[in-house]
Coordinates of C-alpha atoms and ligand atoms in Angstrom, one line a residue:
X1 CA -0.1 35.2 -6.6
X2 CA -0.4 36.9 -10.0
X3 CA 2.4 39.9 -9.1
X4 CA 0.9 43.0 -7.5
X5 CA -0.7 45.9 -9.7
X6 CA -3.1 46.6 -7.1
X7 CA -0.8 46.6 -4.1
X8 CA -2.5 48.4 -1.2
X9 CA -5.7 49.3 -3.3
X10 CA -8.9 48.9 -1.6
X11 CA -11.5 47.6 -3.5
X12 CA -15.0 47.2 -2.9
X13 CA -17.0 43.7 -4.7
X14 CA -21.2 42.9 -4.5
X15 CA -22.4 40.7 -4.2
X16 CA -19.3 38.7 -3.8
X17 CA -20.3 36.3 -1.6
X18 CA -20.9 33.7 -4.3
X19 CA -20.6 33.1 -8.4
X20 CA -18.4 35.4 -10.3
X21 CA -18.2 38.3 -7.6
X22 CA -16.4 36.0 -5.3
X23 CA -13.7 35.0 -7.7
X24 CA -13.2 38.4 -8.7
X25 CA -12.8 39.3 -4.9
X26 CA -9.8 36.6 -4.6
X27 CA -8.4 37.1 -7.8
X28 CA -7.6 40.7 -6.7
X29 CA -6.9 40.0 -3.9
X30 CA -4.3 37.9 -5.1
X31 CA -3.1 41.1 -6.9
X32 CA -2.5 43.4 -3.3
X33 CA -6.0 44.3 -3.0
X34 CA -7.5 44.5 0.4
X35 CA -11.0 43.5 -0.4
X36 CA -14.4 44.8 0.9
X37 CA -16.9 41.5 0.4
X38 CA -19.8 42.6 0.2
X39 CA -23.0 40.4 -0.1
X40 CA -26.9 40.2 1.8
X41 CA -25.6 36.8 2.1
X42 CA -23.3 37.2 4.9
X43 CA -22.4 33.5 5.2
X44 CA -21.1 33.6 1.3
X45 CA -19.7 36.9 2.4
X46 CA -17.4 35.3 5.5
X47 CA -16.1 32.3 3.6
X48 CA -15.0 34.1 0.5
X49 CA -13.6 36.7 2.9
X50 CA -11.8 33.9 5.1
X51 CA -10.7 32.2 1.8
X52 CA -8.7 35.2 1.2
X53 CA -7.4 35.7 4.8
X54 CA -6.0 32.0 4.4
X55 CA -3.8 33.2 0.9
X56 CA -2.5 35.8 3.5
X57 CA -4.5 38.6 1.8
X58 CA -7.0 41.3 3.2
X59 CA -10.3 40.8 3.8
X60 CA -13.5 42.4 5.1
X61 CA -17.2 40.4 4.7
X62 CA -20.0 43.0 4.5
X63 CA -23.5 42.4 4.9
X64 CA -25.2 44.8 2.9
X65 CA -28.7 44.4 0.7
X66 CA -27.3 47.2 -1.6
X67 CA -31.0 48.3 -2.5
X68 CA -31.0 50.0 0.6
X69 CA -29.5 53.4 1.1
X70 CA -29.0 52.7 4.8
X71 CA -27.1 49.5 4.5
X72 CA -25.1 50.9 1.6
X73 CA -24.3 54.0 3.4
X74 CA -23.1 51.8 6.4
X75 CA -21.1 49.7 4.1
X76 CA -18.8 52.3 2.9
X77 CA -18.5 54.0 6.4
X78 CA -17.2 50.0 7.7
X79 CA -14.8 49.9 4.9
X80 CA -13.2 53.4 5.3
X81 CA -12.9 52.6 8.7
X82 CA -11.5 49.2 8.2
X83 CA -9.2 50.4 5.4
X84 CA -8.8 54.0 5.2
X85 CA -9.6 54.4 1.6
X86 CA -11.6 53.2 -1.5
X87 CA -9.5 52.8 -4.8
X88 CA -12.2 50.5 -6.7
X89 CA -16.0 50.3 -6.5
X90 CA -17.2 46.9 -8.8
X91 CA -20.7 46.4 -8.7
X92 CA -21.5 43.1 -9.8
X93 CA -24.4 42.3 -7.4
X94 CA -27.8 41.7 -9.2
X95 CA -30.4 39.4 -8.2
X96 CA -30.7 36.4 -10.5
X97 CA -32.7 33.8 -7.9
X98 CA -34.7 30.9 -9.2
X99 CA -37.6 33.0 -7.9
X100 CA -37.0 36.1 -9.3
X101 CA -36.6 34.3 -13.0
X102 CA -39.7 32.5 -12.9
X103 CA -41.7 36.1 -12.5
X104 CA -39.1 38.0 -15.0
X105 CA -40.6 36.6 -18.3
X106 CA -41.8 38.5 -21.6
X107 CA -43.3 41.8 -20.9
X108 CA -46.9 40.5 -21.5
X109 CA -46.4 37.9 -18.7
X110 CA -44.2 40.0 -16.5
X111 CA -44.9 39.8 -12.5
X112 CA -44.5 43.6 -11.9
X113 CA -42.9 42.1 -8.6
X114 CA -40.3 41.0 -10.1
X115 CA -39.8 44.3 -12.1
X116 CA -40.0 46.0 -9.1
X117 CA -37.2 44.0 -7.4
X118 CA -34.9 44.0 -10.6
X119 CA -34.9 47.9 -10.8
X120 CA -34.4 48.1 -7.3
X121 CA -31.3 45.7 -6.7
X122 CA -29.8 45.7 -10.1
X123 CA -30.1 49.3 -10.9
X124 CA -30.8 51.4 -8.0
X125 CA -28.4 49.1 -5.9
X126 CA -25.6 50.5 -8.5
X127 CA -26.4 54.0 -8.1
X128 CA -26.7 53.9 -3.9
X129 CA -23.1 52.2 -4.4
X130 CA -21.6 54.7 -6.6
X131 CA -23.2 57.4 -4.5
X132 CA -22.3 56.5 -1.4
X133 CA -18.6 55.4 -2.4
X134 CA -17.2 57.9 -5.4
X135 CA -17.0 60.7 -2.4
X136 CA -14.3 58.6 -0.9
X137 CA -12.6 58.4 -4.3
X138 CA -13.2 62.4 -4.7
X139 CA -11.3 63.1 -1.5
X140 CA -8.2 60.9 -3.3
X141 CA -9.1 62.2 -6.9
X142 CA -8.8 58.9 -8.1
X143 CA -10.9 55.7 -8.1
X144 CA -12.2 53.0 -10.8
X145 CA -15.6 52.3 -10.6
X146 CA -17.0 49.7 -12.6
X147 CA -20.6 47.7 -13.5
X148 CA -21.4 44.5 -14.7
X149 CA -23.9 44.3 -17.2
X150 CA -25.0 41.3 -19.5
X151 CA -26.0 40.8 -23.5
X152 CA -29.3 40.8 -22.8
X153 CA -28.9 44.5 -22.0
X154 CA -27.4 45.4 -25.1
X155 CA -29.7 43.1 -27.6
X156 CA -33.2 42.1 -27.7
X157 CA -34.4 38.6 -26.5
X158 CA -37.1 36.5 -25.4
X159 CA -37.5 36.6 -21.3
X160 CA -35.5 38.0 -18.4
X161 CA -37.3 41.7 -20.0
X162 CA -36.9 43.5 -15.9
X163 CA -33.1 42.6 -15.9
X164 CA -32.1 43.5 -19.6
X165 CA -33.7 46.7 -19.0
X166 CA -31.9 46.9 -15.4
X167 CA -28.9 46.0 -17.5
X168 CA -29.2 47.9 -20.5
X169 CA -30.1 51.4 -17.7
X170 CA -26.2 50.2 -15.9
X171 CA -24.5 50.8 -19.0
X172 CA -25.9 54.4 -18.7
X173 CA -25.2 54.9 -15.0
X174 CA -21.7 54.0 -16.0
X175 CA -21.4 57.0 -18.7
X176 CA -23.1 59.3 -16.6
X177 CA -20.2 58.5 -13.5
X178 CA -17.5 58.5 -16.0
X179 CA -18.8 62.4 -17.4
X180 CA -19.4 63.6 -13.8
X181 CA -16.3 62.8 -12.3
X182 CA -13.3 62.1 -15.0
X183 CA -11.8 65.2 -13.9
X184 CA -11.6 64.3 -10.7
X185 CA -9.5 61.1 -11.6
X186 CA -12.4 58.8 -11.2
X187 CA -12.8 56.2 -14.4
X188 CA -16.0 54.3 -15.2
X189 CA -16.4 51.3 -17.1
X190 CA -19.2 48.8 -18.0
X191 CA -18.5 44.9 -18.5
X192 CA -21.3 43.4 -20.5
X193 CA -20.8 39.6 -19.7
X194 CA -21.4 37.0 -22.0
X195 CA -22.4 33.6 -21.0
X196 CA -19.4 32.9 -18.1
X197 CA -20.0 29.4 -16.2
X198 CA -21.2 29.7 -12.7
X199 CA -21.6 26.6 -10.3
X200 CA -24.5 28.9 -8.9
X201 CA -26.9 28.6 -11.6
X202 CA -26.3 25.7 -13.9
X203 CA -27.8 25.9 -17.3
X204 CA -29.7 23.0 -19.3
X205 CA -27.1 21.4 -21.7
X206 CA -29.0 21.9 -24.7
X207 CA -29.6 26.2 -23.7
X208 CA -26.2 26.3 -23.1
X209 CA -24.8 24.7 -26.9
X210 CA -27.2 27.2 -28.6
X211 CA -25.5 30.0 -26.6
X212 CA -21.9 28.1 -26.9
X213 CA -22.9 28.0 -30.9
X214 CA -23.3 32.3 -30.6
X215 CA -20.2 32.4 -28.7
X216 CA -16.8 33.1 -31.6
X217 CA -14.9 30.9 -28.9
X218 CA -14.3 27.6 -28.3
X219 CA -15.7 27.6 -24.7
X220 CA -18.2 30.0 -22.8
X221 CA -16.4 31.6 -20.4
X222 CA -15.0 30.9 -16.8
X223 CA -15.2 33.5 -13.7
X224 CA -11.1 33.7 -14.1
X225 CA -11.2 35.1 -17.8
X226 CA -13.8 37.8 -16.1
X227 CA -12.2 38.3 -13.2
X228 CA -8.9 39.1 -14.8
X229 CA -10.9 41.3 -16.9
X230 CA -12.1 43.6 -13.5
X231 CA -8.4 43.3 -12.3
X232 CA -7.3 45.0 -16.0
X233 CA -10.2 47.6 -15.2
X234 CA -9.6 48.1 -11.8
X235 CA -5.8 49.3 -11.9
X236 CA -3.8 51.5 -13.6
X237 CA -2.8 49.5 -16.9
X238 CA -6.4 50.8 -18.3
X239 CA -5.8 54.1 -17.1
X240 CA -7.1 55.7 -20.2
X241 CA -10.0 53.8 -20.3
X242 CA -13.2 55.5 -19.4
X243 CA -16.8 55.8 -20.1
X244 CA -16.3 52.3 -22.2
X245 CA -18.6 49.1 -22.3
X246 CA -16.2 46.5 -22.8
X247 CA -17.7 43.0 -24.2
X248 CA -16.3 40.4 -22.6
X249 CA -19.0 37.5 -24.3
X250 CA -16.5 35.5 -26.8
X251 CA -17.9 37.8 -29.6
X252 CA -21.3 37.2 -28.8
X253 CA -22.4 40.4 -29.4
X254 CA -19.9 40.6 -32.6
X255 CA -21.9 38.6 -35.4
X256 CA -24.5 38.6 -37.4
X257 CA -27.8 36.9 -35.9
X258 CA -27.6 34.2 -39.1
X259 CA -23.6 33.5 -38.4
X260 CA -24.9 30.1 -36.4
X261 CA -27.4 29.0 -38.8
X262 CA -24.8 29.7 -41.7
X263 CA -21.8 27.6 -40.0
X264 CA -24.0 24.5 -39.8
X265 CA -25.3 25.2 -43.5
X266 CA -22.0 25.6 -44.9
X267 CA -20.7 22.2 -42.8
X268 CA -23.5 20.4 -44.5
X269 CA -23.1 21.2 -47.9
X270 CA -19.2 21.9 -47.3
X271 CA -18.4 25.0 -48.5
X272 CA -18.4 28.8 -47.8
X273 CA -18.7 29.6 -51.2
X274 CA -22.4 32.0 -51.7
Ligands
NAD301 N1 -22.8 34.4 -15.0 C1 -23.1 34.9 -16.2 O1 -23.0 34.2 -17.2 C2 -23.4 36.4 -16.4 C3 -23.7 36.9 -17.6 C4 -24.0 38.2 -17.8 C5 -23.9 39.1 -16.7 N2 -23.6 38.6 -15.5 C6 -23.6 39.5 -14.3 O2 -22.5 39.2 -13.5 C7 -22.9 39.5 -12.1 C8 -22.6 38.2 -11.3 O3 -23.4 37.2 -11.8 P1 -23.4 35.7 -11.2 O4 -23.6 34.8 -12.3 O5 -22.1 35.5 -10.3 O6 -24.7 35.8 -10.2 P2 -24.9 35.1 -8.8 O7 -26.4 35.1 -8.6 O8 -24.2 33.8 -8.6 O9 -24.3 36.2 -7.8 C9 -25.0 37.4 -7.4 C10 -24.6 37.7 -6.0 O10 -25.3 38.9 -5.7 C11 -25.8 38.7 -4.3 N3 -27.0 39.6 -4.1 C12 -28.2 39.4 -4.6 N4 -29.1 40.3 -4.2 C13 -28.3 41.2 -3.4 C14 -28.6 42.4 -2.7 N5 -29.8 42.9 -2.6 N6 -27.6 43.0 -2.0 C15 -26.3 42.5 -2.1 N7 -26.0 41.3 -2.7 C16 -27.0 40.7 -3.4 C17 -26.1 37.3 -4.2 O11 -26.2 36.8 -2.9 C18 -25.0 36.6 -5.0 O12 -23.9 36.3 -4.1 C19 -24.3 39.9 -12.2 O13 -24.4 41.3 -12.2 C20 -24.8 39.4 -13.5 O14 -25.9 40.1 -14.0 C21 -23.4 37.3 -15.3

């Protein structure tokens, strides 16, 4: 146990029935938070949510497909119920299946399918969220929502166009919460993840040391290092913190497109001198 900032907090996680959403789930957990997992895969959903049970935490497995209003609705009528409140709202689900990256390509070759399903799970999933749980948070005038959003939202690049756009669209929704309901104690932040290591989709070696290369680090990152991040955002030491995108990528976002190409040049000819 990590002490307990978020002592009695309830918190709501999707897509936290696998990858980086379910370590998030336990790691606050692990700070007092009873935890809402939520996930259309309910089997992820109950052993994440058992896991937690087992540290002698709080747990409640959801399952919810949060592009649906129904479903979402639903969810945050189970977890009032259950709990009695909602203190945090992380949206982290997005749907990054093998199928759903083979049709989300360059624009010119993009299966408007795919589009279609990006828009509505990424983007509109994070609005039905936030719309169906700030109320809650109204009622207590306080709550911290937050989104997860990627690089590829933020900077141009050469496939996955239907999620950076779902992405890049996030990082608004989070402004727009943060402006609507600051005065009612409600904070809204946006994490744009650099490239964190997830069991769930490994990468090619070779992809991943050209993204290590862009990273200021020495190591991509690990779900912890995120997860400790959504704890930070989640409780009251960021308190003042509102309406932010915080980059959590190693500095990926941070340099100049050349800085990669220039560190191997200057090895080989062993100097930075220009
Ligand atoms: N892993 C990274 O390097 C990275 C980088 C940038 C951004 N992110 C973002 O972090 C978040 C988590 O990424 P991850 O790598 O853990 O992905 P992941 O695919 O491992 O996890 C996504 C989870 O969302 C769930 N999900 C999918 N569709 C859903 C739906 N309709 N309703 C409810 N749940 C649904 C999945 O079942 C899964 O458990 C995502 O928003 C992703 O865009 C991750």
């Amino acid at each position: 146990m990590n002490g307990q900032k978020l002592a009695g907090r309830v918190a709501i996680i999707t897509g936290a029935g696998g990858g980086l959403g379910a370590e998030c789930a336990r790691v606050l957990a692990g700070h007092g938070a009873l935890v809402a997992v939520v996930d259309i895969n309910l089997a992820g959903a109950q052993a994440v949510a058992a896991s937690i049970i087992g540290q002698g935490g709080q747990a409640l497995a959801v399952q919810t497909d949060v592009s649906c209003e129904e479903e979402v609705k639903a969810m945050a009528a189970a977890v009032l119920a259950r709990f009695g409140r909602i203190d945090v709202l992380y949206n982290n689900a997005a749907i990054l299946s093998p199928e759903q990256r083979a049709g989300d390509l360059d624009v010119c070759n993009m299966d408007v399918a795919a589009w279609d399903r990006a828009m509505a799970v990424n983007l509109r999933g994070s609005m039905l969220c936030a719309k169906h749980v700030i109320p809650a948070m109204l009622l207590q005038q306080s709550g911290s929502v937050m989104f997860a959003t990627s690089g590829f939202g933020a900077q141009g690049d050469l496939t996955l166009s239907a999620y950076a756009a779902s992405k890049a669209a996030i990082a608004m929704l989070s402004k727009s919460v943060a402006a609507q309901y600051g005065k009612q104690g409600i904070r809204s932040n946006a994490i744009q993840i650099g490239l964190v290591e997830n069991d769930v989709h490994p990468m090619p070696a070779e992809l991943k040391k050209i993204l290590l290369d862009n990273h200021l680090t020495p190591a991509l990152g690990t779900p912890r290092q995120l997860a400790d991040i959504v704890a930070f955002l989640a409780c009251d030491e960021s308190s003042f913190i509102t309406g932010h995108t915080l980059a959590a990528d190693g500095g990926f976002s941070s340099h100049t497109p050349s800085m990669a190409a220039m560190r191997g040049f200057f090895e080989r000819v062993g100097s930075n001198r220009i």
